[in-house]
CSV table of C-alpha atoms in Angstrom, one decimal:
chain,number,residue,atom,x,y,z
C,1,UNK,CA,138.8,84.7,88.9
C,2,UNK,CA,141.8,85.6,89.9
C,3,UNK,CA,142.3,85.3,93.8
C,4,UNK,CA,144.6,87.9,95.5
C,5,UNK,CA,147.3,86.8,97.8
C,6,UNK,CA,145.9,86.8,101.5
C,7,UNK,CA,148.2,86.4,104.7
C,8,UNK,CA,147.3,85.0,108.1
C,9,UNK,CA,150.0,85.1,110.5
C,10,UNK,CA,149.7,83.7,113.8
C,11,UNK,CA,152.3,83.8,116.3
C,12,UNK,CA,152.3,81.5,119.4
C,13,UNK,CA,154.4,80.7,122.3
C,14,UNK,CA,154.4,77.0,122.5
C,15,UNK,CA,156.7,74.9,125.0
C,16,UNK,CA,157.0,71.2,124.1
C,17,UNK,CA,159.2,68.6,126.0
C,18,UNK,CA,160.7,67.2,122.8
C,19,UNK,CA,164.4,67.4,121.7
C,20,UNK,CA,165.8,70.0,120.5
C,21,UNK,CA,166.6,70.4,116.6
C,22,UNK,CA,170.3,69.4,115.7
C,23,UNK,CA,172.3,72.8,115.3
C,24,UNK,CA,173.9,71.5,111.5
C,25,UNK,CA,171.6,72.7,108.5
C,26,UNK,CA,170.2,69.1,108.1
C,27,UNK,CA,167.4,67.9,105.9
C,28,UNK,CA,165.6,65.4,108.6
C,29,UNK,CA,162.0,65.2,108.9
C,30,UNK,CA,160.0,62.6,110.5
C,31,UNK,CA,159.1,60.1,108.1
C,32,UNK,CA,155.3,59.8,108.6
C,33,UNK,CA,155.0,63.4,107.1
C,34,UNK,CA,154.1,64.9,110.6
C,35,UNK,CA,156.5,67.2,112.0
C,36,UNK,CA,158.0,68.0,115.6
C,37,UNK,CA,158.0,71.5,117.3
C,38,UNK,CA,161.6,72.2,119.0
C,39,UNK,CA,161.4,73.7,122.2
C,40,UNK,CA,160.5,77.4,122.1
C,41,UNK,CA,158.7,80.1,120.1
C,42,UNK,CA,156.7,78.8,116.9
C,43,UNK,CA,154.6,80.3,114.3
C,44,UNK,CA,152.5,79.5,111.9
C,45,UNK,CA,151.6,81.2,108.1
C,46,UNK,CA,148.6,80.8,106.1
C,47,UNK,CA,148.8,82.2,102.5
C,48,UNK,CA,146.6,82.0,99.2
C,49,UNK,CA,147.7,82.4,95.7
C,50,UNK,CA,145.0,81.8,93.0
C,51,UNK,CA,146.4,78.3,92.7
C,52,UNK,CA,147.7,77.3,96.3
C,53,UNK,CA,147.1,77.3,99.6
C,54,UNK,CA,150.1,77.4,102.1
C,55,UNK,CA,149.8,76.3,105.8
C,56,UNK,CA,153.0,76.2,107.3
C,57,UNK,CA,154.7,75.7,111.0
C,58,UNK,CA,157.9,76.0,111.9
C,59,UNK,CA,160.0,77.3,115.2
C,60,UNK,CA,160.7,81.0,115.2
C,61,UNK,CA,163.5,81.9,113.4
C,62,UNK,CA,167.0,82.4,115.3
C,63,UNK,CA,170.6,82.7,114.3
C,64,UNK,CA,172.7,79.6,114.3
C,65,UNK,CA,169.5,77.2,115.2
C,66,UNK,CA,167.9,75.5,112.7
C,67,UNK,CA,164.3,75.6,112.1
C,68,UNK,CA,162.6,72.8,110.3
C,69,UNK,CA,159.1,73.8,108.3
C,70,UNK,CA,156.0,71.6,108.0
C,71,UNK,CA,154.6,73.1,105.0
C,72,UNK,CA,151.4,72.0,103.8
C,73,UNK,CA,150.5,72.8,100.0
C,74,UNK,CA,147.1,72.5,98.8
C,75,UNK,CA,145.9,72.9,95.1
C,76,UNK,CA,143.2,75.1,95.4
C,77,UNK,CA,140.9,73.4,92.7
C,78,UNK,CA,139.5,70.4,94.3
C,79,UNK,CA,141.5,70.9,97.5
C,80,UNK,CA,143.8,68.3,97.4
C,81,UNK,CA,147.1,67.9,98.4
C,82,UNK,CA,150.1,68.3,96.3
C,83,UNK,CA,151.6,64.8,95.8
C,84,UNK,CA,154.4,65.3,93.8
C,85,UNK,CA,156.8,68.0,93.0
C,86,UNK,CA,159.6,70.1,94.8
C,87,UNK,CA,159.9,73.1,97.3
C,88,UNK,CA,162.3,75.4,98.0
C,89,UNK,CA,162.4,77.7,100.9
C,90,UNK,CA,164.8,81.0,100.8
C,91,UNK,CA,165.4,83.3,103.6
C,92,UNK,CA,166.6,86.6,101.4
C,93,UNK,CA,167.8,89.9,102.2
C,94,UNK,CA,168.9,92.3,99.8
C,95,UNK,CA,171.0,90.5,97.6
C,96,UNK,CA,171.9,87.7,100.1
C,97,UNK,CA,170.1,84.7,101.4
C,98,UNK,CA,169.9,81.1,102.0
C,99,UNK,CA,167.5,78.4,100.6
C,100,UNK,CA,166.6,74.8,100.9
C,101,UNK,CA,165.3,72.6,98.5
C,102,UNK,CA,163.2,69.3,99.2
C,103,UNK,CA,162.3,67.0,96.0
C,104,UNK,CA,159.4,65.7,97.2
C,105,UNK,CA,157.0,65.5,100.1
C,106,UNK,CA,157.4,63.6,102.9
C,107,UNK,CA,153.7,62.5,102.9
C,108,UNK,CA,150.9,64.0,100.6
C,109,UNK,CA,150.8,67.6,100.8
C,110,UNK,CA,153.6,68.1,103.6
C,111,UNK,CA,157.3,69.4,102.7
C,112,UNK,CA,159.7,69.6,105.1
C,113,UNK,CA,162.4,72.1,104.4
C,114,UNK,CA,164.5,73.8,106.8
C,115,UNK,CA,166.7,76.9,107.5
C,116,UNK,CA,169.6,77.9,109.8
C,117,UNK,CA,169.8,81.8,109.6
C,118,UNK,CA,173.6,83.5,110.2
C,119,UNK,CA,172.2,86.9,111.1
C,120,UNK,CA,169.5,88.5,112.9
C,121,UNK,CA,167.3,91.2,110.9
C,122,UNK,CA,164.0,91.4,109.1
C,123,UNK,CA,164.1,89.1,105.8
C,124,UNK,CA,161.4,87.9,103.0
C,125,UNK,CA,160.8,84.4,103.3
C,126,UNK,CA,159.8,83.0,99.7
C,127,UNK,CA,158.4,79.4,99.2
C,128,UNK,CA,158.9,78.2,95.2
C,129,UNK,CA,156.8,75.5,94.3
C,130,UNK,CA,157.5,73.5,91.5
C,131,UNK,CA,154.6,70.5,90.2
C,132,UNK,CA,154.0,68.6,87.2
C,133,UNK,CA,151.1,70.3,86.4
C,134,UNK,CA,152.1,74.2,87.3
C,135,UNK,CA,154.5,76.2,89.4
C,136,UNK,CA,153.4,79.0,92.2
C,137,UNK,CA,155.6,81.3,94.0
C,138,UNK,CA,154.5,82.5,98.1
C,139,UNK,CA,156.2,85.3,99.4
C,140,UNK,CA,155.8,86.1,103.1
C,141,UNK,CA,157.5,89.7,103.5
C,142,UNK,CA,158.9,91.0,107.0
C,143,UNK,CA,160.0,88.2,108.6
C,144,UNK,CA,161.9,88.3,111.9
C,145,UNK,CA,164.9,86.7,112.5
C,146,UNK,CA,165.4,86.8,116.2
C,147,UNK,CA,169.4,87.2,117.7
C,148,UNK,CA,168.8,84.0,119.9
C,149,UNK,CA,165.7,81.3,120.8
C,150,UNK,CA,165.4,83.2,124.0
C,151,UNK,CA,165.0,86.4,122.1
C,152,UNK,CA,162.3,84.9,120.1
C,153,UNK,CA,160.4,83.3,123.0
C,154,UNK,CA,160.6,86.9,124.7
C,155,UNK,CA,159.1,88.6,121.8
C,156,UNK,CA,156.5,86.6,120.8
C,157,UNK,CA,155.0,85.7,124.4
C,158,UNK,CA,151.4,86.2,124.8
C,159,UNK,CA,150.7,86.0,121.0
C,160,UNK,CA,148.8,82.8,121.1
C,161,UNK,CA,146.1,82.2,118.7
C,162,UNK,CA,142.4,83.2,120.1
C,163,UNK,CA,140.7,80.5,121.6
C,164,UNK,CA,137.3,79.4,120.7
C,165,UNK,CA,138.0,78.3,117.3
C,166,UNK,CA,137.3,75.1,115.4
C,167,UNK,CA,140.4,72.7,114.9
C,168,UNK,CA,140.2,70.9,111.6
C,169,UNK,CA,143.3,69.5,110.2
C,170,UNK,CA,144.5,69.6,106.7
C,171,UNK,CA,144.9,65.7,106.3
C,172,UNK,CA,141.0,65.4,107.6
C,173,UNK,CA,140.1,68.1,104.7
C,174,UNK,CA,141.9,66.3,102.1
C,175,UNK,CA,140.3,63.1,102.6
C,176,UNK,CA,136.7,64.7,101.7
C,177,UNK,CA,135.1,66.7,99.2
C,178,UNK,CA,136.3,70.5,100.9
C,179,UNK,CA,136.6,73.7,98.9
C,180,UNK,CA,137.5,77.2,100.2
C,181,UNK,CA,136.7,80.4,98.5
C,182,UNK,CA,137.8,84.1,99.2
C,183,UNK,CA,134.9,86.7,100.4
C,184,UNK,CA,134.6,88.8,97.6
C,185,UNK,CA,133.2,92.7,96.5
C,186,UNK,CA,131.5,92.8,93.2
C,187,UNK,CA,128.6,94.2,91.5
C,188,UNK,CA,125.4,92.4,92.1
C,189,UNK,CA,121.9,93.1,90.6
C,190,UNK,CA,118.4,92.3,91.3
C,191,UNK,CA,117.6,88.7,90.6
C,192,UNK,CA,114.5,87.4,89.5
C,193,UNK,CA,114.8,83.6,90.0
C,194,UNK,CA,112.9,81.6,87.3
C,195,UNK,CA,113.4,78.5,85.4
C,196,UNK,CA,114.2,78.1,81.5
C,197,UNK,CA,114.3,75.3,78.7
C,198,UNK,CA,117.1,74.1,76.5
C,199,UNK,CA,116.6,74.6,73.1
C,200,UNK,CA,119.0,74.2,70.3
C,201,UNK,CA,119.7,77.4,68.5
C,202,UNK,CA,117.9,77.6,64.8
C,203,UNK,CA,121.5,78.5,63.0
C,204,UNK,CA,123.1,75.4,64.6
C,205,UNK,CA,119.9,72.9,62.7
C,206,UNK,CA,121.2,71.4,59.1
C,207,UNK,CA,118.1,69.5,57.4
C,208,UNK,CA,119.8,67.1,54.6
C,209,UNK,CA,117.3,66.4,52.0
C,210,UNK,CA,117.4,63.6,49.2
C,211,UNK,CA,118.5,65.2,45.8
C,212,UNK,CA,117.0,62.4,43.8
C,213,UNK,CA,114.2,59.9,44.5
C,214,UNK,CA,115.0,56.1,45.4
C,215,UNK,CA,116.0,53.6,48.1
C,216,UNK,CA,117.7,54.7,51.3
C,217,UNK,CA,120.4,53.0,52.2
C,218,UNK,CA,122.4,54.1,55.8
C,219,UNK,CA,126.4,54.4,55.3
C,220,UNK,CA,126.7,54.5,59.0
C,221,UNK,CA,126.0,51.0,60.7
C,222,UNK,CA,123.9,52.0,63.8
C,223,UNK,CA,122.9,55.4,62.5
C,224,UNK,CA,120.7,56.8,65.6
C,225,UNK,CA,119.7,60.2,67.2
C,226,UNK,CA,122.3,61.4,68.7
C,227,UNK,CA,125.0,59.8,66.8
C,228,UNK,CA,128.4,61.7,66.5
C,229,UNK,CA,129.1,63.0,62.9
C,230,UNK,CA,132.0,64.6,61.2
C,231,UNK,CA,131.9,67.3,58.6
C,232,UNK,CA,132.1,65.5,55.1
C,233,UNK,CA,131.0,62.2,56.3
C,234,UNK,CA,128.7,59.8,54.3
C,235,UNK,CA,125.4,59.1,55.9
C,236,UNK,CA,123.1,57.7,53.6
C,237,UNK,CA,122.9,57.1,49.9
C,238,UNK,CA,119.9,57.2,47.8
C,239,UNK,CA,119.7,54.8,44.8
C,240,UNK,CA,117.2,55.0,41.7
C,241,UNK,CA,118.8,51.7,40.0
C,242,UNK,CA,116.0,49.9,39.0
C,243,UNK,CA,113.7,52.5,38.5
C,244,UNK,CA,111.8,53.0,34.7
C,245,UNK,CA,111.4,56.9,36.0
C,246,UNK,CA,113.7,59.3,37.9
C,247,UNK,CA,116.6,56.7,37.2
C,248,UNK,CA,119.6,58.8,37.7
C,249,UNK,CA,122.2,56.8,35.9
C,250,UNK,CA,120.1,57.4,32.9
C,251,UNK,CA,119.6,61.4,34.0
C,252,UNK,CA,123.5,61.4,33.9
C,253,UNK,CA,123.8,59.6,30.7
C,254,UNK,CA,121.4,62.3,29.0
C,255,UNK,CA,123.2,65.0,30.8
C,256,UNK,CA,126.5,64.0,29.8
C,257,UNK,CA,125.4,63.7,26.1
C,258,UNK,CA,123.6,67.1,26.7
C,259,UNK,CA,126.8,68.8,28.0
C,260,UNK,CA,129.2,67.4,25.1
C,261,UNK,CA,126.9,68.6,22.5
C,262,UNK,CA,126.5,71.9,24.0
C,263,UNK,CA,130.4,72.0,24.5
C,264,UNK,CA,131.0,71.3,20.9
C,265,UNK,CA,128.5,73.8,19.6
C,266,UNK,CA,130.4,76.4,22.1
C,267,UNK,CA,133.7,75.9,20.5
C,268,UNK,CA,132.3,76.0,17.2
C,269,UNK,CA,130.7,79.3,17.8
C,270,UNK,CA,134.0,80.6,19.1
C,271,UNK,CA,136.2,79.7,16.3
C,272,UNK,CA,133.5,81.1,14.0
C,273,UNK,CA,133.2,84.6,16.0
C,274,UNK,CA,137.1,84.5,16.3
C,275,UNK,CA,137.0,84.7,12.2
C,276,UNK,CA,134.3,87.4,12.3
C,277,UNK,CA,131.6,84.8,10.7
C,278,UNK,CA,129.1,85.0,13.3
C,279,UNK,CA,127.9,87.8,15.6
C,280,UNK,CA,128.7,87.8,19.4
C,281,UNK,CA,125.3,87.3,20.6
C,282,UNK,CA,125.4,83.7,18.6
C,283,UNK,CA,128.5,83.3,20.4
C,284,UNK,CA,127.1,84.1,23.9
C,285,UNK,CA,123.9,82.2,23.5
C,286,UNK,CA,126.0,79.1,22.6
C,287,UNK,CA,128.1,79.8,25.9
C,288,UNK,CA,125.2,80.1,28.1
C,289,UNK,CA,123.6,76.6,26.9
C,290,UNK,CA,127.3,74.9,27.7
C,291,UNK,CA,127.0,76.6,31.1
C,292,UNK,CA,123.6,75.3,31.9
C,293,UNK,CA,124.8,71.9,30.6
C,294,UNK,CA,127.6,71.8,32.8
C,295,UNK,CA,125.7,73.0,35.7
C,296,UNK,CA,123.3,70.3,35.4
C,297,UNK,CA,125.8,67.4,34.8
C,298,UNK,CA,127.9,68.9,37.7
C,299,UNK,CA,125.1,68.6,39.9
C,300,UNK,CA,123.7,65.3,39.3
C,301,UNK,CA,127.8,63.6,39.2
C,302,UNK,CA,128.3,65.4,42.5
C,303,UNK,CA,128.5,62.5,45.3
C,304,UNK,CA,127.3,60.0,42.8
C,305,UNK,CA,128.8,56.5,43.1
C,306,UNK,CA,127.9,52.8,43.0
C,307,UNK,CA,125.6,53.1,45.6
C,308,UNK,CA,123.8,56.1,44.4
C,309,UNK,CA,123.7,59.4,45.6
C,310,UNK,CA,125.7,60.0,49.0
C,311,UNK,CA,124.1,62.4,51.3
C,312,UNK,CA,126.9,63.8,53.5
C,313,UNK,CA,127.1,65.9,56.6
C,314,UNK,CA,128.0,69.6,56.2
C,315,UNK,CA,129.1,69.9,59.6
C,316,UNK,CA,130.8,68.4,62.5
C,317,UNK,CA,127.7,67.7,65.2
C,318,UNK,CA,125.2,65.1,66.2
C,319,UNK,CA,122.2,63.6,64.3
C,320,UNK,CA,119.2,65.5,65.7
C,321,UNK,CA,116.6,63.3,64.2
C,322,UNK,CA,116.0,60.8,61.3
C,323,UNK,CA,112.9,60.9,59.2
C,324,UNK,CA,113.3,57.9,57.2
C,325,UNK,CA,114.2,54.1,57.6
C,326,UNK,CA,116.8,52.3,56.0
C,327,UNK,CA,115.5,50.7,52.7
C,328,UNK,CA,112.7,53.1,52.4
C,329,UNK,CA,111.7,55.1,49.1
C,330,UNK,CA,111.8,58.8,49.3
C,331,UNK,CA,111.0,61.4,46.7
C,332,UNK,CA,113.2,63.9,45.6
C,333,UNK,CA,113.4,66.9,47.7
C,334,UNK,CA,112.2,64.9,50.6
C,335,UNK,CA,114.0,65.6,54.3
C,336,UNK,CA,115.9,62.6,55.6
C,337,UNK,CA,117.8,63.9,58.5
C,338,UNK,CA,118.5,66.7,60.7
C,339,UNK,CA,122.1,67.4,62.0
C,340,UNK,CA,123.3,70.0,64.7
C,341,UNK,CA,126.6,71.5,66.0
C,342,UNK,CA,125.8,72.5,69.5
C,343,UNK,CA,128.0,75.0,69.2
C,344,UNK,CA,125.6,77.2,71.1
C,345,UNK,CA,122.1,76.4,72.6
C,346,UNK,CA,119.1,78.6,72.8
C,347,UNK,CA,117.7,79.3,76.5
C,348,UNK,CA,114.1,80.1,76.7
C,349,UNK,CA,113.4,81.4,80.1
C,350,UNK,CA,109.5,82.2,81.7
C,351,UNK,CA,109.0,84.9,84.0
C,352,UNK,CA,105.6,86.3,85.1
C,353,UNK,CA,104.0,89.4,83.5
C,354,UNK,CA,104.7,91.6,86.7
C,355,UNK,CA,108.0,91.7,85.8
C,356,UNK,CA,107.7,93.3,82.3
C,357,UNK,CA,109.0,96.6,82.8
C,358,UNK,CA,112.3,95.0,84.7
C,359,UNK,CA,112.7,92.8,81.5
C,360,UNK,CA,113.7,95.9,79.1
C,361,UNK,CA,116.7,96.4,81.7
C,362,UNK,CA,118.3,92.8,81.6
C,363,UNK,CA,122.2,93.0,82.8
C,364,UNK,CA,122.8,89.3,82.4
C,365,UNK,CA,121.0,86.1,82.6
C,366,UNK,CA,122.5,83.2,85.1
C,367,UNK,CA,121.6,79.3,84.3
C,368,UNK,CA,123.1,76.0,85.1
C,369,UNK,CA,125.0,74.0,82.2
C,370,UNK,CA,124.6,70.8,84.2
C,371,UNK,CA,122.9,70.0,87.5
C,372,UNK,CA,124.5,72.2,90.3
C,373,UNK,CA,127.0,73.9,87.5
C,374,UNK,CA,126.2,77.9,87.1
C,375,UNK,CA,127.5,79.7,84.1
C,376,UNK,CA,126.1,83.1,82.9
C,377,UNK,CA,125.8,85.4,79.4
C,378,UNK,CA,128.4,87.7,80.6
C,379,UNK,CA,131.0,85.1,81.0
C,380,UNK,CA,130.6,83.5,77.8
C,381,UNK,CA,129.6,85.9,75.3
C,382,UNK,CA,126.2,84.8,75.3
C,383,UNK,CA,123.3,87.2,74.4
C,384,UNK,CA,119.8,88.1,74.9
C,385,UNK,CA,117.8,87.4,71.7
C,386,UNK,CA,114.5,88.7,72.5
C,387,UNK,CA,112.2,89.6,74.9
C,388,UNK,CA,108.1,89.0,75.2
C,389,UNK,CA,105.9,92.0,75.2
C,390,UNK,CA,102.4,89.9,75.2
C,391,UNK,CA,100.7,87.3,77.2
C,392,UNK,CA,97.8,84.9,76.4
C,393,UNK,CA,95.1,83.6,78.3
C,394,UNK,CA,96.3,80.2,78.0
C,395,UNK,CA,99.8,81.3,78.4
C,396,UNK,CA,100.3,84.2,81.0
C,397,UNK,CA,104.2,83.8,81.3
C,398,UNK,CA,106.7,86.2,79.0
C,399,UNK,CA,109.6,84.4,77.2
C,400,UNK,CA,113.1,85.9,77.1
C,401,UNK,CA,114.9,83.8,74.9
C,402,UNK,CA,118.7,84.1,75.0
C,403,UNK,CA,121.6,82.4,72.8
C,404,UNK,CA,124.3,80.4,75.2
C,405,UNK,CA,127.9,79.9,73.8
C,406,UNK,CA,128.3,77.4,76.4
C,407,UNK,CA,128.9,73.8,76.7
C,408,UNK,CA,125.6,72.7,77.9
C,409,UNK,CA,125.3,69.1,78.9
C,410,UNK,CA,121.5,69.1,79.6
C,411,UNK,CA,119.5,67.5,76.7
C,412,UNK,CA,117.3,69.7,74.7
C,413,UNK,CA,114.0,70.0,76.0
C,414,UNK,CA,115.3,69.8,79.7
C,415,UNK,CA,114.6,72.3,82.7
C,416,UNK,CA,117.1,74.2,84.4
C,417,UNK,CA,117.3,76.8,87.4
C,418,UNK,CA,117.6,80.6,85.9
C,419,UNK,CA,117.9,84.0,87.6
C,420,UNK,CA,117.7,87.0,85.6
C,421,UNK,CA,119.6,90.0,86.9
C,422,UNK,CA,118.1,93.1,86.3
C,423,UNK,CA,118.2,97.1,87.0
C,424,UNK,CA,120.9,99.1,88.2
C,425,UNK,CA,124.1,97.0,89.9
C,426,UNK,CA,125.4,98.0,93.1
C,427,UNK,CA,128.5,97.1,94.8
C,428,UNK,CA,128.2,94.3,97.2
C,429,UNK,CA,129.9,91.8,99.5
C,430,UNK,CA,129.1,88.2,98.0
C,431,UNK,CA,130.1,84.5,98.6
C,432,UNK,CA,128.7,81.6,97.0
C,433,UNK,CA,125.3,80.4,98.1
C,434,UNK,CA,126.8,76.5,98.7
C,435,UNK,CA,128.5,78.5,101.9
C,436,UNK,CA,125.5,79.1,103.5
C,437,UNK,CA,124.6,76.6,106.7
C,438,UNK,CA,120.8,77.1,107.8
C,439,UNK,CA,119.4,76.8,111.2
C,440,UNK,CA,115.7,77.7,111.4
C,441,UNK,CA,116.0,80.4,108.8
C,442,UNK,CA,119.3,82.0,110.3
C,443,UNK,CA,122.5,81.6,108.1
C,444,UNK,CA,126.1,81.1,109.4
C,445,UNK,CA,129.2,80.0,107.3
C,446,UNK,CA,132.4,78.8,108.3
C,447,UNK,CA,135.3,81.3,108.3
C,448,UNK,CA,139.0,79.8,107.6
C,449,UNK,CA,140.8,81.6,110.3
C,450,UNK,CA,143.9,80.0,109.5
C,451,UNK,CA,145.2,76.7,107.9
C,452,UNK,CA,143.7,74.5,110.5
C,453,UNK,CA,141.7,76.9,112.6
C,454,UNK,CA,137.9,77.7,111.7
C,455,UNK,CA,135.5,79.9,113.2
C,456,UNK,CA,131.7,79.3,112.9
C,457,UNK,CA,130.0,83.1,112.0
C,458,UNK,CA,126.4,84.2,111.7
C,459,UNK,CA,126.0,86.3,108.6
C,460,UNK,CA,122.8,88.3,107.3
C,461,UNK,CA,121.8,87.7,103.5
C,462,UNK,CA,120.6,89.9,100.7
C,463,UNK,CA,120.1,89.5,97.1
C,464,UNK,CA,120.9,86.3,95.2
C,465,UNK,CA,122.8,86.1,91.9
C,466,UNK,CA,122.2,82.3,91.0
C,467,UNK,CA,125.1,80.7,93.3
C,468,UNK,CA,126.0,83.8,94.7
C,469,UNK,CA,124.4,85.5,97.4
C,470,UNK,CA,125.0,88.9,98.7
C,471,UNK,CA,126.1,89.2,102.5
C,472,UNK,CA,125.0,92.3,104.6
C,473,UNK,CA,126.6,91.7,107.6
C,474,UNK,CA,129.2,88.9,109.4
C,475,UNK,CA,131.8,89.0,106.5
C,476,UNK,CA,134.3,91.2,104.9
C,477,UNK,CA,135.9,91.1,101.7
C,478,UNK,CA,139.2,89.1,101.5
C,479,UNK,CA,137.8,86.3,104.4
C,480,UNK,CA,138.1,82.9,103.4
C,481,UNK,CA,135.1,80.7,103.5
C,482,UNK,CA,134.2,76.8,103.4
C,483,UNK,CA,132.3,76.3,100.5
C,484,UNK,CA,132.4,72.9,100.4
C,485,UNK,CA,132.5,70.3,103.6
C,486,UNK,CA,131.2,73.1,105.8
C,487,UNK,CA,129.1,70.9,107.5
C,488,UNK,CA,131.6,68.6,108.7
C,489,UNK,CA,133.6,71.3,110.4
C,490,UNK,CA,130.3,72.3,112.1
C,491,UNK,CA,130.0,68.7,113.3
C,492,UNK,CA,133.7,69.1,114.7
C,493,UNK,CA,132.6,72.4,116.6
C,494,UNK,CA,129.4,70.5,118.2
C,495,UNK,CA,131.1,67.4,119.2
C,496,UNK,CA,133.8,69.7,120.7
C,497,UNK,CA,136.5,66.9,119.5
C,498,UNK,CA,138.6,67.6,116.6
C,499,UNK,CA,139.9,64.7,114.6
C,500,UNK,CA,142.9,62.7,115.4
C,501,UNK,CA,145.9,64.9,114.8
C,502,UNK,CA,148.1,63.9,111.8
C,503,UNK,CA,151.2,65.9,112.9
C,504,UNK,CA,153.7,64.6,115.4
C,505,UNK,CA,154.5,67.4,118.0
C-alpha cells in the first residue's frame, strides 16, 4: 500500500517570555533535543509520506530573523524515531533558495535545522531526510515568508489550534507500541467470517522409497520430523551387505557382466552390419539388449556407495514424516520418509450450507499466516482450488479449499480465523479493525489531528474484511487514525493530563 502524502497545518499565535534568537544564521539548538519558541507567531506542520511522518514546529518565517525548526521524524513502520541520519531543510523560490543541513538528531527523532530568509514572498519548504536505511523528501508548498516578525504576528493572529484536543507527545508515542494508518477508500465485499485448517499442498509432498531391500542407516544425525533438508542431501542409506538374497553388491556384479556382454555383442553386430554380413534387424536386437543392460546397471549403481544405496532429498524443505527407524530392515519399494517444500499451503475453510449460493462468487479469502497477521489470496497470488457442493449427516459444512502462496508460520493441522469475501464489491471507507475502541457496543477511534494532537471520534461500522472494517460515518478518507496505542491516548483524555512535556518552550 502506497500512502499518499497528507498535510495538517496548524497556525497559532503563541507568545513566550523567552530570549529572542540571534539574528545570525547559527546552528544552535538545545542539547536535550527539545526546542524553544522565540517571541512571536509560531507554526507547526504534520506531513506524511509512505515511509515517514514529519511533525515540525518553528517560529513563523520572516525576513532577517533566524527560525529554528524542531523537526520530529518518525519511521512509519513500527512508528519509531529516526535515530541516525541527516536532514536538510531548504527554502526555495524559483531557482533560488537557502538551505541548512544537520548531520545527526539532537535526540532520537528530533533534528534542529534553522533558516534566515532574505526576502519576503511565498516559497517551497523542503525537508530531505537521509538515513542508513532509506531516503525521503517532504515538500510543503506555499509557505509564506513575512516582511517582519510583527507582520507575521498580525497575519497569524486568531489561527490557534482548536480546543478540546488530546495532547500526546512524540516522545511518549516512541516509547510504546504505537502505530498510525490513513483512512482509505477501497472496494469492499460481503464477508463470511469462519475458520480454516492449514494443510500442506499435495504438490509439495515428496515420498521417498527404498530402491533396494536391506538395513536402514540414517545419514543425518538427529534426523527427526521438522528437520531442514537441502536438495541432493543424503538422508539415509540402505545396505544389503550380508544378505543371501537381494544382495545389491551381487546384483551390481551380475548387471555389470551382462552390460559388458551385451556391449560386446552390439559392437560385433555393428561391424558385421557395416560389412553387409548381418541384417539391420539383428543389429537393432543387439542394440536393444545393450541399452536395457546399461539402464539396469546405471540404476543399480546410482547412489550406491560403501554404506549401501543412498536416499537423498529431491527438494529443499523439511522432513514431514519418517516411516522407519535407524537399523530397521525394509523391503524394496517401502516408503521410508516424506519431505515437503512448504512453498505453498492448502487452506481448508468450512462454511454453513446456507451460504452455498454465495460460494459460487468468491472474490477473495483472508486468513492469518501467524496469530494476528492477516493476508489474502488476492495479495499473494493464491487461488481457490475447489468448492464443496454436498453435505453429509455427519459433516453438515461445505468445504472450500484454497492454495496459499504465502509464508505460513502456523503448523500443519492448526486452525486460523478466516473470512470469505463474496458477491459484488462496493467502494467504501475502510480502516483496520485494530483501530476500533468499543464502549458498551458503541465504537470510537482516535484521529491524529496534528503531530501531537488527537481527537476521540465516534464511528458507525459496517462490513468486515478480516482485519479491515467499513466505516459508514465518522471518518473521511485521508484522515490519519491510531491503530496501535489508541487505548493510551484515550486514557490521556480521561485523565485530563498530558504526559510530561519533552520539549523546552
